[in-house]
Amino acid sequence: QVQLVESGGGLVQAGGSLRLSCAASGRTFSIIHMGWFRQAPGKEREFVASIAWSIGSTYYTDSVKGRFTISGDNAKNTVNLKMSSLEPEDTAVYYCAATRKLVGHSQLEYEYWGQGTQVTVSS
């Protein structure tokens, strides 16, 4: 089993930056992809970014390209999401997720989830 705990959420002004972190524990050796998802009020959970745990390749949804950066530290069993140029539209609960599958761009592919951390961007 894999346990995930997010941290770093909070309130930030539009145009500001925020860094989220996710600490993984348990059978982390089984993880192939780790990702970040978000769910805004009244909307479904959507993919934000992912990283291949061992290889390091990354993928981003179009709306965050150039503004968000996902990174991982295998030694510390952590994955981070650095967010810059934040917009009110980025306001959501952000979730860290992990999967043992070979693809990791869809919510349906992820098996392990954190509890979520709130990110609120004010205008």
Tab-separated table of N, CA and C in Angstrom:
chain	number	residue	atom	x	y	z
A	1	GLN	N	0.833	-1.185	0.000
A	1	GLN	CA	0.000	0.000	0.000
A	1	GLN	C	0.874	1.244	0.000
A	2	VAL	N	0.306	2.325	-0.527
A	2	VAL	CA	0.989	3.604	-0.599
A	2	VAL	C	0.123	4.653	0.084
A	3	GLN	N	0.749	5.451	0.925
A	3	GLN	CA	0.060	6.553	1.578
A	3	GLN	C	0.634	7.874	1.070
A	4	LEU	N	-0.242	8.835	0.808
A	4	LEU	CA	0.161	10.127	0.274
A	4	LEU	C	-0.402	11.240	1.144
A	5	VAL	N	0.432	12.221	1.457
A	5	VAL	CA	0.021	13.355	2.273
A	5	VAL	C	0.476	14.644	1.607
A	6	GLU	N	-0.485	15.512	1.266
A	6	GLU	CA	-0.178	16.787	0.639
A	6	GLU	C	0.025	17.868	1.693
A	7	SER	N	0.775	18.896	1.307
A	7	SER	CA	0.963	20.060	2.156
A	7	SER	C	1.301	21.255	1.276
A	8	GLY	N	1.174	22.448	1.832
A	8	GLY	CA	1.566	23.656	1.130
A	8	GLY	C	0.439	24.497	0.586
A	9	GLY	N	-0.789	24.045	0.718
A	9	GLY	CA	-1.905	24.832	0.235
A	9	GLY	C	-2.116	26.076	1.069
A	10	GLY	N	-2.883	27.006	0.523
A	10	GLY	CA	-3.160	28.237	1.243
A	10	GLY	C	-3.772	29.284	0.357
A	11	LEU	N	-3.750	30.512	0.841
A	11	LEU	CA	-4.314	31.657	0.133
A	11	LEU	C	-3.191	32.487	-0.465
A	12	VAL	N	-3.333	32.839	-1.736
A	12	VAL	CA	-2.316	33.623	-2.427
A	12	VAL	C	-2.991	34.594	-3.384
A	13	GLN	N	-2.345	35.729	-3.608
A	13	GLN	CA	-2.865	36.713	-4.553
A	13	GLN	C	-2.641	36.272	-5.987
A	14	ALA	N	-3.507	36.733	-6.869
A	14	ALA	CA	-3.318	36.472	-8.290
A	14	ALA	C	-1.954	36.984	-8.727
A	15	GLY	N	-1.268	36.180	-9.525
A	15	GLY	CA	0.071	36.517	-9.961
A	15	GLY	C	1.154	35.994	-9.043
A	16	GLY	N	0.773	35.503	-7.893
A	16	GLY	CA	1.723	34.994	-6.930
A	16	GLY	C	2.102	33.551	-7.187
A	17	SER	N	2.895	33.005	-6.269
A	17	SER	CA	3.392	31.643	-6.403
A	17	SER	C	3.105	30.841	-5.147
A	18	LEU	N	3.047	29.536	-5.323
A	18	LEU	CA	2.805	28.629	-4.220
A	18	LEU	C	3.414	27.279	-4.578
A	19	ARG	N	3.944	26.584	-3.602
A	19	ARG	CA	4.519	25.267	-3.837
A	19	ARG	C	3.824	24.224	-2.983
A	20	LEU	N	3.331	23.207	-3.645
A	20	LEU	CA	2.704	22.083	-2.972
A	20	LEU	C	3.683	20.923	-2.898
A	21	SER	N	3.595	20.157	-1.828
A	21	SER	CA	4.436	18.986	-1.667
A	21	SER	C	3.579	17.785	-1.325
A	22	CYS	N	4.055	16.625	-1.717
A	22	CYS	CA	3.366	15.374	-1.432
A	22	CYS	C	4.387	14.363	-0.946
A	23	ALA	N	4.179	13.864	0.248
A	23	ALA	CA	5.067	12.869	0.828
A	23	ALA	C	4.449	11.484	0.679
A	24	ALA	N	5.202	10.571	0.110
A	24	ALA	CA	4.736	9.204	-0.094
A	24	ALA	C	5.415	8.252	0.881
A	25	SER	N	4.653	7.306	1.367
A	25	SER	CA	5.192	6.294	2.260
A	25	SER	C	4.569	4.943	1.933
A	26	GLY	N	5.139	3.892	2.480
A	26	GLY	CA	4.667	2.560	2.186
A	26	GLY	C	5.478	1.940	1.063
A	27	ARG	N	4.794	1.227	0.184
A	27	ARG	CA	5.466	0.538	-0.915
A	27	ARG	C	5.700	1.472	-2.098
A	28	THR	N	6.532	2.470	-1.878
A	28	THR	CA	6.782	3.468	-2.911
A	28	THR	C	7.537	2.901	-4.107
A	29	PHE	N	8.190	1.765	-3.935
A	29	PHE	CA	8.928	1.162	-5.040
A	29	PHE	C	8.014	0.704	-6.162
A	30	SER	N	6.740	0.550	-5.872
A	30	SER	CA	5.786	0.096	-6.873
A	30	SER	C	5.224	1.232	-7.723
A	31	ILE	N	5.512	2.473	-7.369
A	31	ILE	CA	4.965	3.623	-8.077
A	31	ILE	C	5.663	3.805	-9.423
A	32	ILE	N	4.868	4.008	-10.462
A	32	ILE	CA	5.397	4.301	-11.787
A	32	ILE	C	5.191	5.774	-12.134
A	33	HIS	N	3.990	6.287	-11.875
A	33	HIS	CA	3.689	7.693	-12.096
A	33	HIS	C	3.125	8.323	-10.830
A	34	MET	N	3.446	9.587	-10.630
A	34	MET	CA	2.804	10.388	-9.605
A	34	MET	C	2.250	11.632	-10.269
A	35	GLY	N	1.117	12.091	-9.788
A	35	GLY	CA	0.490	13.222	-10.431
A	35	GLY	C	-0.251	14.125	-9.474
A	36	TRP	N	-0.633	15.265	-9.999
A	36	TRP	CA	-1.457	16.226	-9.273
A	36	TRP	C	-2.760	16.433	-10.030
A	37	PHE	N	-3.843	16.422	-9.299
A	37	PHE	CA	-5.165	16.704	-9.822
A	37	PHE	C	-5.773	17.824	-9.000
A	38	ARG	N	-6.811	18.449	-9.530
A	38	ARG	CA	-7.490	19.491	-8.775
A	38	ARG	C	-8.981	19.441	-9.043
A	39	GLN	N	-9.740	19.893	-8.066
A	39	GLN	CA	-11.185	19.939	-8.198
A	39	GLN	C	-11.680	21.284	-7.696
A	40	ALA	N	-12.223	22.070	-8.607
A	40	ALA	CA	-12.786	23.367	-8.278
A	40	ALA	C	-14.245	23.206	-7.884
A	41	PRO	N	-14.799	24.174	-7.160
A	41	PRO	CA	-16.205	24.090	-6.759
A	41	PRO	C	-17.127	23.913	-7.956
A	42	GLY	N	-17.993	22.926	-7.881
A	42	GLY	CA	-18.953	22.686	-8.936
A	42	GLY	C	-18.404	21.998	-10.165
A	43	LYS	N	-17.142	21.610	-10.143
A	43	LYS	CA	-16.537	20.958	-11.292
A	43	LYS	C	-15.974	19.597	-10.913
A	44	GLU	N	-15.741	18.781	-11.933
A	44	GLU	CA	-15.155	17.475	-11.720
A	44	GLU	C	-13.648	17.587	-11.519
A	45	ARG	N	-13.085	16.587	-10.891
A	45	ARG	CA	-11.651	16.553	-10.694
A	45	ARG	C	-10.943	16.444	-12.048
A	46	GLU	N	-9.883	17.234	-12.234
A	46	GLU	CA	-9.172	17.242	-13.497
A	46	GLU	C	-7.673	17.044	-13.298
A	47	PHE	N	-7.045	16.510	-14.323
A	47	PHE	CA	-5.611	16.296	-14.320
A	47	PHE	C	-4.875	17.615	-14.426
A	48	VAL	N	-3.778	17.753	-13.684
A	48	VAL	CA	-2.956	18.951	-13.722
A	48	VAL	C	-1.573	18.640	-14.283
A	49	ALA	N	-0.870	17.707	-13.664
A	49	ALA	CA	0.486	17.377	-14.080
A	49	ALA	C	0.867	16.010	-13.548
A	50	SER	N	1.832	15.373	-14.193
A	50	SER	CA	2.316	14.083	-13.731
A	50	SER	C	3.801	13.956	-14.016
A	51	ILE	N	4.420	13.017	-13.328
A	51	ILE	CA	5.838	12.746	-13.518
A	51	ILE	C	6.069	11.248	-13.421
A	52	ALA	N	6.870	10.720	-14.333
A	52	ALA	CA	7.284	9.326	-14.239
A	52	ALA	C	8.267	9.209	-13.089
A	53	TRP	N	7.928	8.394	-12.108
A	53	TRP	CA	8.659	8.362	-10.851
A	53	TRP	C	10.154	8.090	-11.011
A	54	SER	N	10.505	7.124	-11.843
A	54	SER	CA	11.903	6.749	-12.011
A	54	SER	C	12.580	7.460	-13.176
A	55	ILE	N	11.845	7.690	-14.240
A	55	ILE	CA	12.413	8.284	-15.446
A	55	ILE	C	12.522	9.804	-15.347
A	56	GLY	N	11.497	10.435	-14.774
A	56	GLY	CA	11.517	11.871	-14.599
A	56	GLY	C	10.806	12.673	-15.667
A	57	SER	N	10.253	12.020	-16.674
A	57	SER	CA	9.520	12.738	-17.710
A	57	SER	C	8.245	13.318	-17.123
A	58	THR	N	7.826	14.464	-17.650
A	58	THR	CA	6.678	15.176	-17.101
A	58	THR	C	5.634	15.463	-18.160
A	59	TYR	N	4.416	15.726	-17.694
A	59	TYR	CA	3.311	16.057	-18.579
A	59	TYR	C	2.407	17.042	-17.858
A	60	TYR	N	1.878	18.024	-18.620
A	60	TYR	CA	1.036	19.060	-18.045
A	60	TYR	C	-0.218	19.257	-18.871
A	61	THR	N	-1.299	19.602	-18.206
A	61	THR	CA	-2.483	20.005	-18.926
A	61	THR	C	-2.236	21.394	-19.511
A	62	ASP	N	-2.894	21.707	-20.611
A	62	ASP	CA	-2.609	22.930	-21.355
A	62	ASP	C	-2.758	24.200	-20.512
A	63	SER	N	-3.707	24.236	-19.628
A	63	SER	CA	-3.997	25.449	-18.883
A	63	SER	C	-2.909	25.849	-17.891
A	64	VAL	N	-1.993	24.941	-17.568
A	64	VAL	CA	-0.944	25.256	-16.599
A	64	VAL	C	0.448	25.235	-17.198
A	65	LYS	N	0.565	24.912	-18.469
A	65	LYS	CA	1.875	24.857	-19.111
A	65	LYS	C	2.560	26.222	-19.045
A	66	GLY	N	3.817	26.213	-18.644
A	66	GLY	CA	4.570	27.446	-18.517
A	66	GLY	C	4.407	28.126	-17.182
A	67	ARG	N	3.449	27.676	-16.376
A	67	ARG	CA	3.202	28.294	-15.071
A	67	ARG	C	3.478	27.324	-13.916
A	68	PHE	N	3.184	26.053	-14.126
A	68	PHE	CA	3.370	25.043	-13.086
A	68	PHE	C	4.543	24.143	-13.445
A	69	THR	N	5.246	23.670	-12.439
A	69	THR	CA	6.346	22.744	-12.630
A	69	THR	C	6.235	21.607	-11.626
A	70	ILE	N	6.215	20.383	-12.125
A	70	ILE	CA	6.189	19.220	-11.252
A	70	ILE	C	7.588	18.636	-11.167
A	71	SER	N	7.977	18.207	-9.995
A	71	SER	CA	9.286	17.614	-9.794
A	71	SER	C	9.200	16.554	-8.709
A	72	GLY	N	10.154	15.650	-8.723
A	72	GLY	CA	10.164	14.585	-7.739
A	72	GLY	C	11.539	14.390	-7.142
A	73	ASP	N	11.560	13.886	-5.931
A	73	ASP	CA	12.794	13.564	-5.226
A	73	ASP	C	12.637	12.139	-4.714
A	74	ASN	N	13.189	11.190	-5.454
A	74	ASN	CA	13.032	9.785	-5.094
A	74	ASN	C	13.643	9.460	-3.732
A	75	ALA	N	14.764	10.096	-3.424
A	75	ALA	CA	15.432	9.839	-2.157
A	75	ALA	C	14.563	10.232	-0.972
A	76	LYS	N	13.772	11.276	-1.136
A	76	LYS	CA	12.911	11.754	-0.067
A	76	LYS	C	11.470	11.289	-0.222
A	77	ASN	N	11.195	10.548	-1.294
A	77	ASN	CA	9.840	10.060	-1.570
A	77	ASN	C	8.825	11.196	-1.587
A	78	THR	N	9.174	12.254	-2.303
A	78	THR	CA	8.291	13.404	-2.391
A	78	THR	C	8.115	13.846	-3.836
A	79	VAL	N	6.970	14.437	-4.113
A	79	VAL	CA	6.710	15.066	-5.394
A	79	VAL	C	6.191	16.467	-5.106
A	80	ASN	N	6.646	17.431	-5.891
A	80	ASN	CA	6.296	18.822	-5.661
A	80	ASN	C	5.592	19.407	-6.871
A	81	LEU	N	4.802	20.421	-6.624
A	81	LEU	CA	4.163	21.180	-7.690
A	81	LEU	C	4.388	22.650	-7.399
A	82	LYS	N	5.276	23.259	-8.167
A	82	LYS	CA	5.536	24.684	-8.032
A	82	LYS	C	4.610	25.436	-8.969
A	83	MET	N	3.812	26.317	-8.417
A	83	MET	CA	2.824	27.063	-9.171
A	83	MET	C	3.187	28.540	-9.160
A	84	SER	N	3.225	29.141	-10.333
A	84	SER	CA	3.509	30.560	-10.467
A	84	SER	C	2.459	31.202	-11.354
A	85	SER	N	2.449	32.539	-11.357
A	85	SER	CA	1.462	33.293	-12.134
A	85	SER	C	0.057	32.762	-11.887
A	86	LEU	N	-0.248	32.554	-10.635
A	86	LEU	CA	-1.533	31.965	-10.271
A	86	LEU	C	-2.696	32.879	-10.626
A	87	GLU	N	-3.781	32.263	-11.019
A	87	GLU	CA	-4.996	32.954	-11.408
A	87	GLU	C	-6.151	32.484	-10.533
A	88	PRO	N	-7.196	33.309	-10.392
A	88	PRO	CA	-8.351	32.861	-9.610
A	88	PRO	C	-8.922	31.539	-10.099
A	89	GLU	N	-8.785	31.270	-11.386
A	89	GLU	CA	-9.276	30.022	-11.960
A	89	GLU	C	-8.509	28.800	-11.459
A	90	ASP	N	-7.356	29.019	-10.845
A	90	ASP	CA	-6.585	27.919	-10.281
A	90	ASP	C	-7.095	27.499	-8.906
A	91	THR	N	-8.031	28.236	-8.359
A	91	THR	CA	-8.586	27.910	-7.052
A	91	THR	C	-9.247	26.541	-7.089
A	92	ALA	N	-8.819	25.661	-6.204
A	92	ALA	CA	-9.337	24.304	-6.173
A	92	ALA	C	-8.704	23.547	-5.019
A	93	VAL	N	-9.235	22.378	-4.754
A	93	VAL	CA	-8.570	21.437	-3.875
A	93	VAL	C	-7.618	20.625	-4.740
A	94	TYR	N	-6.357	20.599	-4.365
A	94	TYR	CA	-5.349	19.894	-5.130
A	94	TYR	C	-5.029	18.561	-4.467
A	95	TYR	N	-5.019	17.506	-5.277
A	95	TYR	CA	-4.785	16.163	-4.786
A	95	TYR	C	-3.528	15.565	-5.397
A	96	CYS	N	-2.756	14.904	-4.581
A	96	CYS	CA	-1.621	14.123	-5.032
A	96	CYS	C	-2.093	12.695	-5.264
A	97	ALA	N	-1.581	12.065	-6.311
A	97	ALA	CA	-1.987	10.709	-6.633
A	97	ALA	C	-0.808	9.903	-7.159
A	98	ALA	N	-0.913	8.595	-7.047
A	98	ALA	CA	0.126	7.690	-7.525
A	98	ALA	C	-0.508	6.478	-8.173
A	99	THR	N	0.206	5.909	-9.139
A	99	THR	CA	-0.300	4.732	-9.830
A	99	THR	C	0.832	3.777	-10.174
A	100	ARG	N	0.494	2.512	-10.269
A	100	ARG	CA	1.431	1.490	-10.711
A	100	ARG	C	1.323	1.235	-12.208
A	101	LYS	N	0.416	1.920	-12.867
A	101	LYS	CA	0.192	1.732	-14.287
A	101	LYS	C	1.247	2.444	-15.130
A	102	LEU	N	1.370	2.021	-16.385
A	102	LEU	CA	2.375	2.567	-17.281
A	102	LEU	C	1.992	3.925	-17.852
A	103	VAL	N	0.722	4.310	-17.760
A	103	VAL	CA	0.263	5.619	-18.187
A	103	VAL	C	-0.319	6.326	-16.983
A	104	GLY	N	-0.185	7.667	-16.980
A	104	GLY	CA	-0.640	8.398	-15.807
A	104	GLY	C	-1.167	9.779	-16.105
A	105	HIS	N	-2.057	9.896	-17.077
A	105	HIS	CA	-2.623	11.185	-17.452
A	105	HIS	C	-4.107	11.297	-17.155
A	106	SER	N	-4.701	10.224	-16.677
A	106	SER	CA	-6.133	10.205	-16.410
A	106	SER	C	-6.394	9.862	-14.952
A	107	GLN	N	-7.415	10.483	-14.402
A	107	GLN	CA	-7.812	10.212	-13.020
A	107	GLN	C	-8.117	8.735	-12.798
A	108	LEU	N	-8.696	8.101	-13.806
A	108	LEU	CA	-9.096	6.710	-13.689
A	108	LEU	C	-7.909	5.760	-13.583
A	109	GLU	N	-6.723	6.211	-13.944
A	109	GLU	CA	-5.543	5.367	-13.925
A	109	GLU	C	-4.842	5.356	-12.572
A	110	TYR	N	-5.228	6.235	-11.672
A	110	TYR	CA	-4.537	6.365	-10.393
A	110	TYR	C	-5.218	5.561	-9.297
A	111	GLU	N	-4.404	4.890	-8.500
A	111	GLU	CA	-4.885	3.985	-7.467
A	111	GLU	C	-4.801	4.555	-6.058
A	112	TYR	N	-3.853	5.433	-5.812
A	112	TYR	CA	-3.628	5.971	-4.477
A	112	TYR	C	-3.797	7.475	-4.496
A	113	TRP	N	-4.446	8.001	-3.459
A	113	TRP	CA	-4.772	9.419	-3.394
A	113	TRP	C	-4.495	10.000	-2.020
A	114	GLY	N	-4.054	11.249	-2.012
A	114	GLY	CA	-3.918	11.982	-0.776
A	114	GLY	C	-5.244	12.591	-0.369
A	115	GLN	N	-5.243	13.296	0.746
A	115	GLN	CA	-6.475	13.867	1.281
A	115	GLN	C	-6.852	15.193	0.636
A	116	GLY	N	-5.930	15.810	-0.080
A	116	GLY	CA	-6.183	17.078	-0.733
A	116	GLY	C	-5.750	18.265	0.099
A	117	THR	N	-5.379	19.343	-0.578
A	117	THR	CA	-5.012	20.581	0.087
A	117	THR	C	-5.625	21.746	-0.683
A	118	GLN	N	-6.207	22.694	0.041
A	118	GLN	CA	-6.935	23.793	-0.581
A	118	GLN	C	-5.982	24.877	-1.061
A	119	VAL	N	-6.176	25.303	-2.303
A	119	VAL	CA	-5.459	26.438	-2.872
A	119	VAL	C	-6.492	27.475	-3.276
A	120	THR	N	-6.367	28.671	-2.727
A	120	THR	CA	-7.290	29.749	-3.042
A	120	THR	C	-6.508	30.936	-3.579
A	121	VAL	N	-6.879	31.397	-4.765
A	121	VAL	CA	-6.201	32.511	-5.414
A	121	VAL	C	-7.162	33.686	-5.472
A	122	SER	N	-6.795	34.782	-4.839
A	122	SER	CA	-7.638	35.965	-4.806
A	122	SER	C	-7.228	36.942	-5.896
A	123	SER	N	-8.197	37.703	-6.399
A	123	SER	CA	-7.935	38.673	-7.441
A	123	SER	C	-7.580	40.021	-6.865
